[in-house]
mmCIF file of C-alpha atoms in Angstrom:
data_model
loop_
_atom_site.group_PDB
_atom_site.id
_atom_site.type_symbol
_atom_site.label_atom_id
_atom_site.label_comp_id
_atom_site.label_asym_id
_atom_site.label_seq_id
_atom_site.Cartn_x
_atom_site.Cartn_y
_atom_site.Cartn_z
ATOM 1 C CA MET A 204 -19.411 -10.223 1.916
ATOM 2 C CA GLY A 205 -19.678 -7.486 4.546
ATOM 3 C CA GLY A 206 -16.876 -5.145 5.573
ATOM 4 C CA GLY A 207 -15.135 -4.737 8.907
ATOM 5 C CA LEU A 208 -12.766 -6.932 10.836
ATOM 6 C CA PRO A 209 -13.721 -10.616 11.199
ATOM 7 C CA TRP A 210 -14.277 -10.391 14.947
ATOM 8 C CA GLY A 211 -15.370 -14.012 15.005
ATOM 9 C CA TYR A 212 -11.629 -14.670 14.995
ATOM 10 C CA CYS A 213 -11.072 -12.230 17.867
ATOM 11 C CA PRO A 214 -12.870 -13.391 21.025
ATOM 12 C CA ALA A 215 -12.327 -11.589 24.313
ATOM 13 C CA VAL A 216 -9.369 -12.664 26.428
ATOM 14 C CA PRO A 217 -10.804 -14.752 29.296
ATOM 15 C CA ASP A 218 -10.441 -13.370 32.808
ATOM 16 C CA PRO A 219 -7.760 -15.224 34.733
ATOM 17 C CA ALA A 220 -8.980 -17.603 37.409
ATOM 18 C CA CYS A 221 -6.130 -17.077 39.856
ATOM 19 C CA ASP A 222 -2.723 -15.473 40.486
ATOM 20 C CA VAL A 223 -3.943 -11.960 39.638
ATOM 21 C CA VAL A 224 -2.255 -8.754 40.734
ATOM 22 C CA ASP A 225 -4.495 -5.727 40.228
ATOM 23 C CA VAL A 226 -2.721 -2.406 39.695
ATOM 24 C CA GLY A 227 -3.718 1.116 38.755
ATOM 25 C CA PRO A 228 -2.092 4.318 37.464
ATOM 26 C CA SER A 229 -0.834 5.293 40.944
ATOM 27 C CA ASP A 230 0.832 1.911 41.581
ATOM 28 C CA ASP A 231 4.368 0.776 40.803
ATOM 29 C CA VAL A 232 3.583 -1.416 37.805
ATOM 30 C CA ALA A 233 7.270 -1.904 36.991
ATOM 31 C CA ALA A 234 7.788 -3.473 40.411
ATOM 32 C CA ALA A 235 4.711 -5.659 40.008
ATOM 33 C CA LEU A 236 6.114 -6.970 36.750
ATOM 34 C CA ALA A 237 9.567 -7.492 38.237
ATOM 35 C CA ASN A 238 8.073 -9.515 41.094
ATOM 36 C CA ALA A 239 5.613 -11.496 38.964
ATOM 37 C CA THR A 240 5.612 -15.267 39.285
ATOM 38 C CA PRO A 241 5.298 -17.652 36.316
ATOM 39 C CA GLY A 242 1.681 -17.986 35.212
ATOM 40 C CA SER A 243 0.479 -14.824 36.951
ATOM 41 C CA THR A 244 -1.482 -11.902 35.492
ATOM 42 C CA ILE A 245 -0.770 -8.221 36.044
ATOM 43 C CA ARG A 246 -4.154 -6.616 35.460
ATOM 44 C CA LEU A 247 -4.222 -2.896 34.766
ATOM 45 C CA ALA A 248 -7.201 -0.783 35.776
ATOM 46 C CA ASP A 249 -8.514 1.638 33.167
ATOM 47 C CA GLY A 250 -6.664 4.940 33.118
ATOM 48 C CA ASP A 251 -3.526 6.678 31.892
ATOM 49 C CA TYR A 252 -0.051 5.372 32.729
ATOM 50 C CA ASP A 253 2.718 7.953 32.207
ATOM 51 C CA LEU A 254 6.000 6.273 31.291
ATOM 52 C CA SER A 255 7.866 9.315 29.970
ATOM 53 C CA GLY A 256 11.532 8.459 30.367
ATOM 54 C CA ALA A 257 10.802 4.974 31.753
ATOM 55 C CA ALA A 258 9.917 1.470 30.557
ATOM 56 C CA TRP A 259 8.303 -1.742 31.779
ATOM 57 C CA TRP A 260 10.037 -5.124 31.572
ATOM 58 C CA ILE A 261 8.546 -8.618 31.575
ATOM 59 C CA ASP A 262 11.284 -11.190 32.119
ATOM 60 C CA THR A 263 9.319 -13.970 33.832
ATOM 61 C CA PRO A 264 7.842 -16.776 31.700
ATOM 62 C CA ASP A 265 4.093 -17.136 31.166
ATOM 63 C CA VAL A 266 3.189 -13.740 32.607
ATOM 64 C CA THR A 267 0.192 -11.855 31.218
ATOM 65 C CA LEU A 268 -0.005 -8.051 31.153
ATOM 66 C CA ARG A 269 -3.543 -7.018 30.306
ATOM 67 C CA GLY A 270 -6.103 -4.315 30.651
ATOM 68 C CA ALA A 271 -8.860 -5.148 33.088
ATOM 69 C CA SER A 272 -11.878 -4.081 31.087
ATOM 70 C CA GLY A 273 -11.101 -5.704 27.728
ATOM 71 C CA ASP A 274 -11.421 -2.320 26.006
ATOM 72 C CA ALA A 275 -7.982 -1.677 24.525
ATOM 73 C CA SER A 276 -8.571 2.079 24.432
ATOM 74 C CA ALA A 277 -9.368 2.289 28.168
ATOM 75 C CA GLY A 278 -5.916 1.567 29.567
ATOM 76 C CA VAL A 279 -3.334 3.879 27.954
ATOM 77 C CA ILE A 280 0.418 3.505 28.458
ATOM 78 C CA ASP A 281 2.057 6.720 27.257
ATOM 79 C CA GLY A 282 5.778 6.772 26.490
ATOM 80 C CA GLY A 283 5.712 10.529 26.029
ATOM 81 C CA GLY A 284 8.297 10.285 23.257
ATOM 82 C CA GLY A 285 11.021 9.886 25.872
ATOM 83 C CA THR A 286 11.188 6.145 26.478
ATOM 84 C CA PRO A 287 14.716 4.761 26.840
ATOM 85 C CA SER A 288 16.277 2.607 24.142
ATOM 86 C CA GLY A 289 14.115 -0.437 23.458
ATOM 87 C CA GLY A 290 10.400 -0.448 24.066
ATOM 88 C CA VAL A 291 7.791 1.104 26.281
ATOM 89 C CA VAL A 292 6.837 -2.489 27.167
ATOM 90 C CA ASN A 293 9.675 -4.994 26.834
ATOM 91 C CA VAL A 294 9.646 -8.796 26.862
ATOM 92 C CA GLY A 295 13.150 -10.012 27.628
ATOM 93 C CA SER A 296 14.133 -13.683 27.416
ATOM 94 C CA ALA A 297 10.798 -15.014 28.679
ATOM 95 C CA ASP A 298 8.593 -17.593 26.960
ATOM 96 C CA GLY A 299 4.812 -17.536 26.905
ATOM 97 C CA VAL A 300 4.245 -13.854 27.689
ATOM 98 C CA VAL A 301 0.869 -12.313 26.757
ATOM 99 C CA ILE A 302 0.200 -8.578 26.269
ATOM 100 C CA ALA A 303 -3.473 -7.789 25.722
ATOM 101 C CA ASN A 304 -6.260 -5.204 25.919
ATOM 102 C CA LEU A 305 -4.030 -2.101 26.094
ATOM 103 C CA THR A 306 -3.034 1.036 24.205
ATOM 104 C CA ILE A 307 0.657 1.936 24.019
ATOM 105 C CA ARG A 308 1.469 5.276 22.433
ATOM 106 C CA ARG A 309 4.282 7.747 21.812
ATOM 107 C CA ALA A 310 7.323 5.501 22.163
ATOM 108 C CA ARG A 311 10.654 7.085 21.326
ATOM 109 C CA TYR A 312 11.732 3.715 19.973
ATOM 110 C CA HIS A 313 9.350 0.717 19.964
ATOM 111 C CA ALA A 314 5.926 0.412 21.544
ATOM 112 C CA ILE A 315 6.590 -3.274 22.308
ATOM 113 C CA HIS A 316 10.034 -4.878 22.047
ATOM 114 C CA VAL A 317 10.402 -8.663 22.253
ATOM 115 C CA THR A 318 13.976 -9.852 22.469
ATOM 116 C CA ALA A 319 16.003 -12.965 23.314
ATOM 117 C CA ASN A 320 19.180 -12.096 25.176
ATOM 118 C CA ASP A 321 20.253 -14.858 27.574
ATOM 119 C CA ALA A 322 17.267 -17.168 26.903
ATOM 120 C CA SER A 323 14.520 -17.605 24.337
ATOM 121 C CA ALA A 324 11.330 -15.549 24.166
ATOM 122 C CA ASN A 325 9.122 -18.054 22.372
ATOM 123 C CA GLY A 326 5.347 -18.196 22.237
ATOM 124 C CA VAL A 327 4.775 -14.484 22.897
ATOM 125 C CA ARG A 328 1.239 -13.306 22.156
ATOM 126 C CA VAL A 329 0.236 -9.696 21.416
ATOM 127 C CA TYR A 330 -3.549 -9.497 21.296
ATOM 128 C CA ASN A 331 -6.099 -6.690 21.113
ATOM 129 C CA VAL A 332 -3.585 -3.902 21.549
ATOM 130 C CA ARG A 333 -3.460 -0.423 20.031
ATOM 131 C CA LEU A 334 0.068 0.739 19.181
ATOM 132 C CA ILE A 335 0.007 4.405 18.212
ATOM 133 C CA ASP A 336 2.827 6.682 17.015
ATOM 134 C CA PRO A 337 5.972 4.658 17.688
ATOM 135 C CA GLY A 338 9.219 6.521 17.096
ATOM 136 C CA GLU A 339 10.558 3.400 15.382
ATOM 137 C CA GLN A 340 8.626 0.111 15.096
ATOM 138 C CA ALA A 341 5.282 -0.545 16.745
ATOM 139 C CA LEU A 342 6.296 -4.152 17.510
ATOM 140 C CA LYS A 343 9.964 -5.101 17.263
ATOM 141 C CA ILE A 344 11.024 -8.761 17.428
ATOM 142 C CA ASN A 345 14.751 -9.520 17.814
ATOM 143 C CA HIS A 346 16.675 -12.750 18.151
ATOM 144 C CA HIS A 347 20.191 -12.755 19.579
ATOM 145 C CA ASP A 348 23.391 -13.737 17.798
ATOM 146 C CA ASN A 349 24.257 -16.066 20.698
ATOM 147 C CA GLY A 350 21.623 -18.526 19.476
ATOM 148 C CA PHE A 351 18.510 -17.554 21.421
ATOM 149 C CA TYR A 352 15.397 -16.925 19.353
ATOM 150 C CA VAL A 353 11.916 -15.425 19.443
ATOM 151 C CA ASP A 354 9.784 -18.076 17.725
ATOM 152 C CA ASP A 355 6.166 -19.257 17.479
ATOM 153 C CA GLY A 356 4.537 -15.963 18.465
ATOM 154 C CA GLU A 357 1.283 -14.339 17.463
ATOM 155 C CA VAL A 358 0.129 -10.786 16.744
ATOM 156 C CA ALA A 359 -3.632 -10.741 16.453
ATOM 157 C CA CYS A 360 -6.727 -8.550 16.518
ATOM 158 C CA SER A 361 -4.696 -5.379 17.024
ATOM 159 C CA TYR A 362 -4.476 -1.860 15.592
ATOM 160 C CA MET A 363 -1.288 0.034 14.728
ATOM 161 C CA GLU A 364 -1.137 3.564 13.384
ATOM 162 C CA LEU A 365 1.298 6.359 12.612
ATOM 163 C CA THR A 366 -0.758 9.572 12.783
ATOM 164 C CA PRO A 367 0.256 12.915 11.202
ATOM 165 C CA ALA A 368 1.508 14.101 14.606
ATOM 166 C CA GLY A 369 3.518 10.927 15.099
ATOM 167 C CA ARG A 370 4.897 11.197 11.572
ATOM 168 C CA GLN A 371 6.344 14.625 12.321
ATOM 169 C CA GLN A 372 8.024 13.231 15.418
ATOM 170 C CA VAL A 373 9.507 10.271 13.526
ATOM 171 C CA GLN A 374 10.906 12.617 10.891
ATOM 172 C CA SER A 375 12.748 14.617 13.545
ATOM 173 C CA TYR A 376 15.008 11.615 14.295
ATOM 174 C CA VAL A 377 17.791 10.015 12.307
ATOM 175 C CA SER A 378 17.793 6.290 13.101
ATOM 176 C CA SER A 379 19.648 3.636 11.098
ATOM 177 C CA GLY A 380 20.534 6.363 8.618
ATOM 178 C CA SER A 381 16.901 7.221 7.884
ATOM 179 C CA THR A 382 14.466 9.943 8.884
ATOM 180 C CA CYS A 383 11.639 7.419 8.503
ATOM 181 C CA TYR A 384 12.859 4.384 10.417
ATOM 182 C CA THR A 385 9.407 3.258 11.475
ATOM 183 C CA GLY A 386 6.927 0.513 10.689
ATOM 184 C CA GLY A 387 4.305 -1.812 12.117
ATOM 185 C CA VAL A 388 5.579 -5.334 12.901
ATOM 186 C CA ASP A 389 9.299 -5.826 12.255
ATOM 187 C CA ALA A 390 10.938 -9.200 13.001
ATOM 188 C CA HIS A 391 14.505 -10.477 12.693
ATOM 189 C CA GLY A 392 15.354 -14.175 12.565
ATOM 190 C CA ALA A 393 11.911 -15.205 13.824
ATOM 191 C CA ARG A 394 10.340 -18.565 13.026
ATOM 192 C CA GLY A 395 6.720 -19.672 13.060
ATOM 193 C CA TRP A 396 4.961 -16.381 13.811
ATOM 194 C CA THR A 397 1.332 -15.700 12.895
ATOM 195 C CA VAL A 398 0.193 -12.134 12.145
ATOM 196 C CA ARG A 399 -3.577 -12.143 11.720
ATOM 197 C CA ASP A 400 -6.691 -10.005 11.839
ATOM 198 C CA ASN A 401 -4.865 -6.713 12.404
ATOM 199 C CA THR A 402 -5.314 -3.237 10.949
ATOM 200 C CA ILE A 403 -2.120 -1.273 10.232
ATOM 201 C CA VAL A 404 -2.376 2.326 9.070
ATOM 202 C CA GLY A 405 -0.240 5.237 7.936
ATOM 203 C CA PHE A 406 3.397 4.119 8.014
ATOM 204 C CA TRP A 407 5.011 6.520 5.548
ATOM 205 C CA CYS A 408 6.965 9.798 5.705
ATOM 206 C CA ASP A 409 7.448 13.066 3.814
ATOM 207 C CA THR A 410 11.228 12.641 4.043
ATOM 208 C CA ASP A 411 12.247 9.029 3.415
ATOM 209 C CA LEU A 412 10.977 5.482 2.841
ATOM 210 C CA SER A 413 9.500 3.766 5.896
ATOM 211 C CA GLU A 414 9.715 0.129 6.858
ATOM 212 C CA HIS A 415 6.769 -2.185 6.092
ATOM 213 C CA GLY A 416 3.452 -2.537 7.849
ATOM 214 C CA ILE A 417 4.386 -6.212 8.387
ATOM 215 C CA HIS A 418 7.998 -7.309 7.829
ATOM 216 C CA PHE A 419 9.856 -10.561 8.593
ATOM 217 C CA TRP A 420 13.474 -10.830 7.439
ATOM 218 C CA THR A 421 17.135 -11.648 8.265
ATOM 219 C CA GLY A 422 16.470 -15.370 8.176
ATOM 220 C CA SER A 423 12.881 -15.460 9.401
ATOM 221 C CA ARG A 424 10.918 -18.579 8.514
ATOM 222 C CA ASP A 425 7.403 -20.035 8.162
ATOM 223 C CA THR A 426 5.551 -16.793 8.840
ATOM 224 C CA LEU A 427 1.779 -16.760 8.314
ATOM 225 C CA VAL A 428 0.287 -13.349 7.455
ATOM 226 C CA LEU A 429 -3.483 -13.755 7.385
ATOM 227 C CA ARG A 430 -6.635 -11.589 7.129
ATOM 228 C CA ASN A 431 -4.950 -8.265 7.820
ATOM 229 C CA ARG A 432 -5.965 -4.853 6.531
ATOM 230 C CA LEU A 433 -3.093 -2.541 5.630
ATOM 231 C CA ILE A 434 -4.129 1.015 4.826
ATOM 232 C CA ASN A 435 -1.954 3.807 3.390
ATOM 233 C CA ASN A 436 1.476 2.379 4.142
ATOM 234 C CA ALA A 437 4.485 3.026 1.927
ATOM 235 C CA ARG A 438 5.269 -0.696 2.034
ATOM 236 C CA GLY A 439 2.615 -3.211 3.029
ATOM 237 C CA ILE A 440 3.766 -6.795 3.654
ATOM 238 C CA GLY A 441 7.357 -7.938 3.199
ATOM 239 C CA PHE A 442 9.212 -11.220 3.464
ATOM 240 C CA GLY A 443 12.966 -10.637 3.316
ATOM 241 C CA LEU A 444 14.997 -7.593 2.323
ATOM 242 C CA THR A 445 18.780 -7.764 2.558
ATOM 243 C CA GLU A 446 20.458 -11.104 1.947
ATOM 244 C CA GLY A 447 21.241 -13.459 4.810
ATOM 245 C CA GLY A 448 20.584 -13.869 8.512
ATOM 246 C CA ARG A 449 19.556 -16.858 10.608
ATOM 247 C CA THR A 450 20.192 -20.239 8.982
ATOM 248 C CA TYR A 451 18.687 -23.687 9.611
ATOM 249 C CA ALA A 452 20.301 -27.112 9.795
ATOM 250 C CA ASP A 453 17.430 -28.818 7.949
ATOM 251 C CA ASP A 454 18.101 -26.865 4.729
ATOM 252 C CA PRO A 455 14.509 -25.611 4.276
ATOM 253 C CA CYS A 456 14.952 -24.396 0.687
ATOM 254 C CA GLY A 457 17.107 -27.205 -0.640
ATOM 255 C CA GLY A 458 20.446 -25.493 -0.950
ATOM 256 C CA VAL A 459 19.510 -21.841 -0.530
ATOM 257 C CA THR A 460 21.614 -20.999 2.523
ATOM 258 C CA ASN A 461 21.580 -17.213 2.666
ATOM 259 C CA ALA A 462 17.949 -16.240 2.184
ATOM 260 C CA SER A 463 16.312 -13.442 4.110
ATOM 261 C CA HIS A 464 13.054 -15.404 4.526
ATOM 262 C CA TYR A 465 12.312 -19.145 4.237
ATOM 263 C CA GLY A 466 8.862 -20.449 3.340
ATOM 264 C CA GLY A 467 5.820 -18.662 4.745
ATOM 265 C CA VAL A 468 2.363 -17.748 3.504
ATOM 266 C CA VAL A 469 0.698 -14.397 2.819
ATOM 267 C CA ARG A 470 -3.020 -14.955 2.249
ATOM 268 C CA ASP A 471 -6.415 -13.274 2.442
ATOM 269 C CA ASN A 472 -5.125 -9.753 3.124
ATOM 270 C CA PHE A 473 -6.423 -6.362 1.967
ATOM 271 C CA VAL A 474 -3.699 -3.832 1.112
ATOM 272 C CA VAL A 475 -4.929 -0.403 0.027
ATOM 273 C CA GLY A 476 -3.461 3.018 -0.738
ATOM 274 C CA THR A 477 -5.650 6.100 -1.172
ATOM 275 C CA ASP A 478 -3.952 9.047 0.575
ATOM 276 C CA PRO A 479 -2.773 11.715 -1.917
ATOM 277 C CA ALA A 480 -0.099 12.789 0.566
ATOM 278 C CA LEU A 481 1.311 9.256 0.587
ATOM 279 C CA PHE A 482 1.569 9.226 -3.204
ATOM 280 C CA ALA A 483 3.130 12.719 -3.181
ATOM 281 C CA SER A 484 5.834 11.641 -0.701
ATOM 282 C CA PRO A 485 9.355 10.934 -2.062
ATOM 283 C CA SER A 486 8.839 7.160 -2.297
ATOM 284 C CA GLY A 487 5.071 7.191 -2.784
ATOM 285 C CA MET A 488 3.414 3.833 -2.254
ATOM 286 C CA ASP A 489 6.408 1.623 -2.920
ATOM 287 C CA LEU A 490 4.767 -1.810 -2.779
ATOM 288 C CA GLY A 491 1.771 -3.690 -1.523
ATOM 289 C CA ILE A 492 3.432 -7.092 -1.038
ATOM 290 C CA GLY A 493 7.158 -7.702 -1.549
ATOM 291 C CA MET A 494 9.248 -10.885 -1.562
ATOM 292 C CA TRP A 495 13.022 -10.186 -1.526
ATOM 293 C CA HIS A 496 15.553 -13.004 -1.025
ATOM 294 C CA ALA A 497 12.493 -15.068 -0.069
ATOM 295 C CA CYS A 498 12.620 -18.749 -0.956
ATOM 296 C CA GLY A 499 9.583 -21.000 -0.986
ATOM 297 C CA ALA A 500 7.018 -18.313 -0.193
ATOM 298 C CA THR A 501 3.308 -18.521 -1.056
ATOM 299 C CA VAL A 502 1.277 -15.381 -1.862
ATOM 300 C CA VAL A 503 -2.331 -16.398 -2.389
ATOM 301 C CA HIS A 504 -5.765 -14.736 -2.516
ATOM 302 C CA ASN A 505 -4.744 -11.196 -1.564
ATOM 303 C CA THR A 506 -6.252 -7.953 -2.844
ATOM 304 C CA VAL A 507 -3.937 -4.989 -3.423
ATOM 305 C CA ALA A 508 -5.627 -1.797 -4.600
ATOM 306 C CA SER A 509 -4.587 1.825 -4.883
ATOM 307 C CA THR A 510 -6.020 5.017 -6.312
ATOM 308 C CA GLU A 511 -2.655 5.869 -7.918
ATOM 309 C CA ALA A 512 0.055 3.593 -9.231
ATOM 310 C CA PRO A 513 2.495 2.168 -6.695
ATOM 311 C CA PHE A 514 5.929 1.038 -7.800
ATOM 312 C CA SER A 515 4.559 -2.520 -7.515
ATOM 313 C CA SER A 516 1.318 -3.952 -6.264
ATOM 314 C CA ILE A 517 3.140 -7.254 -5.724
ATOM 315 C CA GLU A 518 6.802 -7.879 -6.495
ATOM 316 C CA TRP A 519 9.386 -10.633 -6.151
ATOM 317 C CA ARG A 520 13.087 -9.869 -6.361
ATOM 318 C CA PHE A 521 16.522 -11.521 -6.568
ATOM 319 C CA ALA A 522 17.582 -14.894 -7.911
ATOM 320 C CA ASP A 523 17.178 -16.790 -4.626
ATOM 321 C CA THR A 524 13.495 -15.811 -4.498
ATOM 322 C CA ASP A 525 10.895 -18.317 -5.662
ATOM 323 C CA VAL A 526 7.217 -17.605 -5.033
ATOM 324 C CA LEU A 527 3.947 -19.438 -5.599
ATOM 325 C CA LEU A 528 1.626 -16.605 -6.668
ATOM 326 C CA VAL A 529 -2.022 -17.638 -6.935
ATOM 327 C CA ASN A 530 -5.341 -15.793 -7.339
ATOM 328 C CA ASN A 531 -4.207 -12.326 -6.259
ATOM 329 C CA TYR A 532 -6.206 -9.272 -7.366
ATOM 330 C CA ALA A 533 -4.045 -6.196 -8.053
ATOM 331 C CA THR A 534 -5.178 -2.899 -9.505
ATOM 332 C CA HIS A 535 -1.639 -2.242 -10.750
ATOM 333 C CA GLN A 536 1.585 -4.025 -11.638
ATOM 334 C CA LEU A 537 2.867 -7.452 -10.648
ATOM 335 C CA ARG A 538 6.618 -7.102 -10.992
ATOM 336 C CA GLU A 539 9.413 -9.672 -11.331
ATOM 337 C CA ARG A 540 12.830 -8.182 -10.569
ATOM 338 C CA ASP A 541 16.493 -9.191 -10.704
ATOM 339 C CA GLY A 542 16.084 -12.822 -11.676
ATOM 340 C CA ALA A 543 13.433 -13.904 -9.184
ATOM 341 C CA THR A 544 11.126 -16.790 -10.065
ATOM 342 C CA ALA A 545 7.376 -17.137 -9.621
ATOM 343 C CA VAL A 546 4.954 -19.923 -10.428
ATOM 344 C CA ALA A 547 1.835 -17.875 -11.122
ATOM 345 C CA ALA A 548 -1.785 -18.889 -11.709
ATOM 346 C CA GLY A 549 -5.119 -17.122 -11.618
ATOM 347 C CA ASN A 550 -3.820 -13.648 -10.788
ATOM 348 C CA MET A 551 -5.415 -10.446 -12.091
ATOM 349 C CA GLU A 552 -2.973 -7.617 -12.859
ATOM 350 C CA ASP A 553 -4.101 -4.051 -13.674
ATOM 351 C CA ALA A 554 -7.527 -5.187 -12.515
ATOM 352 C CA PRO A 555 -10.327 -2.619 -12.367
ATOM 353 C CA ALA A 556 -10.668 -0.784 -9.071
ATOM 354 C CA ALA A 557 -14.297 -0.140 -10.017
ATOM 355 C CA GLU A 558 -15.005 -3.847 -9.477
ATOM 356 C CA LEU A 559 -14.171 -3.500 -5.770
ATOM 357 C CA ALA A 560 -16.836 -2.335 -3.328
ATOM 358 C CA ASP A 561 -15.290 0.945 -2.135
ATOM 359 C CA VAL A 562 -11.552 1.502 -2.530
ATOM 360 C CA ALA A 563 -11.793 5.055 -1.178
ATOM 361 C CA GLY A 564 -13.449 3.639 1.926
ATOM 362 C CA PHE A 565 -10.863 0.824 2.224
ATOM 363 C CA ASP A 566 -13.439 -1.858 1.401
ATOM 364 C CA LEU A 567 -11.843 -4.248 -1.101
ATOM 365 C CA HIS A 568 -14.627 -6.814 -1.216
ATOM 366 C CA LEU A 569 -15.739 -7.694 -4.734
ATOM 367 C CA ALA A 570 -18.626 -5.744 -6.200
ATOM 368 C CA GLU A 571 -21.599 -7.510 -7.733
ATOM 369 C CA GLY A 572 -20.788 -8.746 -11.214
ATOM 370 C CA ALA A 573 -17.013 -8.355 -10.851
ATOM 371 C CA SER A 574 -14.969 -10.177 -13.477
ATOM 372 C CA ALA A 575 -12.945 -11.810 -10.664
ATOM 373 C CA ILE A 576 -15.929 -13.888 -9.562
ATOM 374 C CA GLY A 577 -15.246 -17.547 -10.387
ATOM 375 C CA ALA A 578 -12.102 -16.589 -12.322
ATOM 376 C CA GLY A 579 -9.480 -18.047 -9.981
ATOM 377 C CA ASP A 580 -7.301 -21.110 -10.317
ATOM 378 C CA SER A 581 -8.687 -24.154 -8.499
ATOM 379 C CA GLN A 582 -5.551 -24.719 -6.411
ATOM 380 C CA GLY A 583 -6.499 -21.622 -4.432
ATOM 381 C CA VAL A 584 -9.265 -23.594 -2.692
ATOM 382 C CA ALA A 585 -6.729 -25.839 -0.957
ATOM 383 C CA LEU A 586 -4.176 -23.076 -0.380
ATOM 384 C CA ALA A 587 -6.716 -20.681 1.170
ATOM 385 C CA PRO A 588 -9.945 -22.567 2.016
ATOM 386 C CA GLU A 589 -11.610 -19.507 3.588
ATOM 387 C CA ASP A 590 -11.632 -15.850 2.575
ATOM 388 C CA ILE A 591 -10.871 -12.734 4.631
ATOM 389 C CA ASP A 592 -14.275 -12.977 6.332
ATOM 390 C CA GLY A 593 -14.099 -16.705 7.007
ATOM 391 C CA ASP A 594 -16.448 -17.587 4.138
ATOM 392 C CA PRO A 595 -15.590 -20.888 2.396
ATOM 393 C CA ARG A 596 -14.226 -20.723 -1.124
ATOM 394 C CA SER A 597 -16.026 -22.424 -3.974
ATOM 395 C CA ASP A 598 -14.318 -24.099 -6.918
ATOM 396 C CA PRO A 599 -13.360 -22.280 -9.060
ATOM 397 C CA PRO A 600 -12.748 -19.557 -6.482
ATOM 398 C CA ASP A 601 -13.026 -15.802 -6.902
ATOM 399 C CA VAL A 602 -9.766 -13.902 -7.391
ATOM 400 C CA GLY A 603 -8.569 -11.837 -4.429
ATOM 401 C CA ALA A 604 -9.089 -11.972 -0.692
ATOM 402 C CA ASP A 605 -12.907 -11.953 -0.883
ATOM 403 C CA GLN A 606 -15.094 -14.862 -1.911
ATOM 404 C CA ARG A 607 -18.322 -13.186 -2.858
#
């Protein structure tokens, strides 16, 4: 069907009925946040907020920080590349926080950092935000080793980008041993998050391999990655990486105790690579979707396309990885590595890019007459009842994220 984000899934954030504190660029927003009461809203007037060398903290439950107008580009929080360690906007040990309708740019470290230190930070919602040119991750999600977690959150209807100017800044740092320690959403030990209806663009470097556009690992669990568009990232969507992390008493994978990701679903996403500079970089386009030390994951009805060959369009790696891989459309290689297991049905590998609407324009909907139409395995209808645009799937379904 038609291109563009499925804004039917992205309604405006309702105006709060009460407990509103209105602030503007000349006000002390940090103090307003520090003094916020549970359930209140800090509402930012349109304008530019200079946070060079400073940061905002939300450590009260159920507080909303939002732009007043609903236009995410109208209220701009600028870290100036000098934000202290952590994020420009930080959620610390507070459940139910909402951040919406804002732009956050030029963080030295993270644009938004959600962390559990001396209490949980569950149910955090990041909605209709623009996160531009983070020095490290656009959205960083961290649990704490003392047993507090950051679970059941949502990242939705947002835009994240590393621009050429931001890329040069990232490459001037050495963080975690890399000159490209950056990415979109990066979560450690997080359970039950949904990442949906976002666009994530440009996370790659000339010097080193970046993190993923969307990445959940170190014992994350039950992540849903749905209806996102990932454009020109070195690594698109990843469950797991290094072995181990958070563990669970209910034994979610039946004896696998040291996985990097448990369960989870990746469905109805477009992942596309077209930038010649990305492919010319040292690591090129490394992967579209990757499952490493990921037990019980489902990868269903995604489209991964690129104008040059990535290392893998979709890959699954290591012996503790088992993946259900159904009805994915990939213009290049599906790759099993290092003893991983996949139950695969209805996938198209080395599929023709010419049968997609406009790869160069990032439109991966199926073209008229595409061989993928009606070629999918029937189980895809139950696993992914609607496509990337919300259209219902027929049986047999089309292969890929689009049901034409």
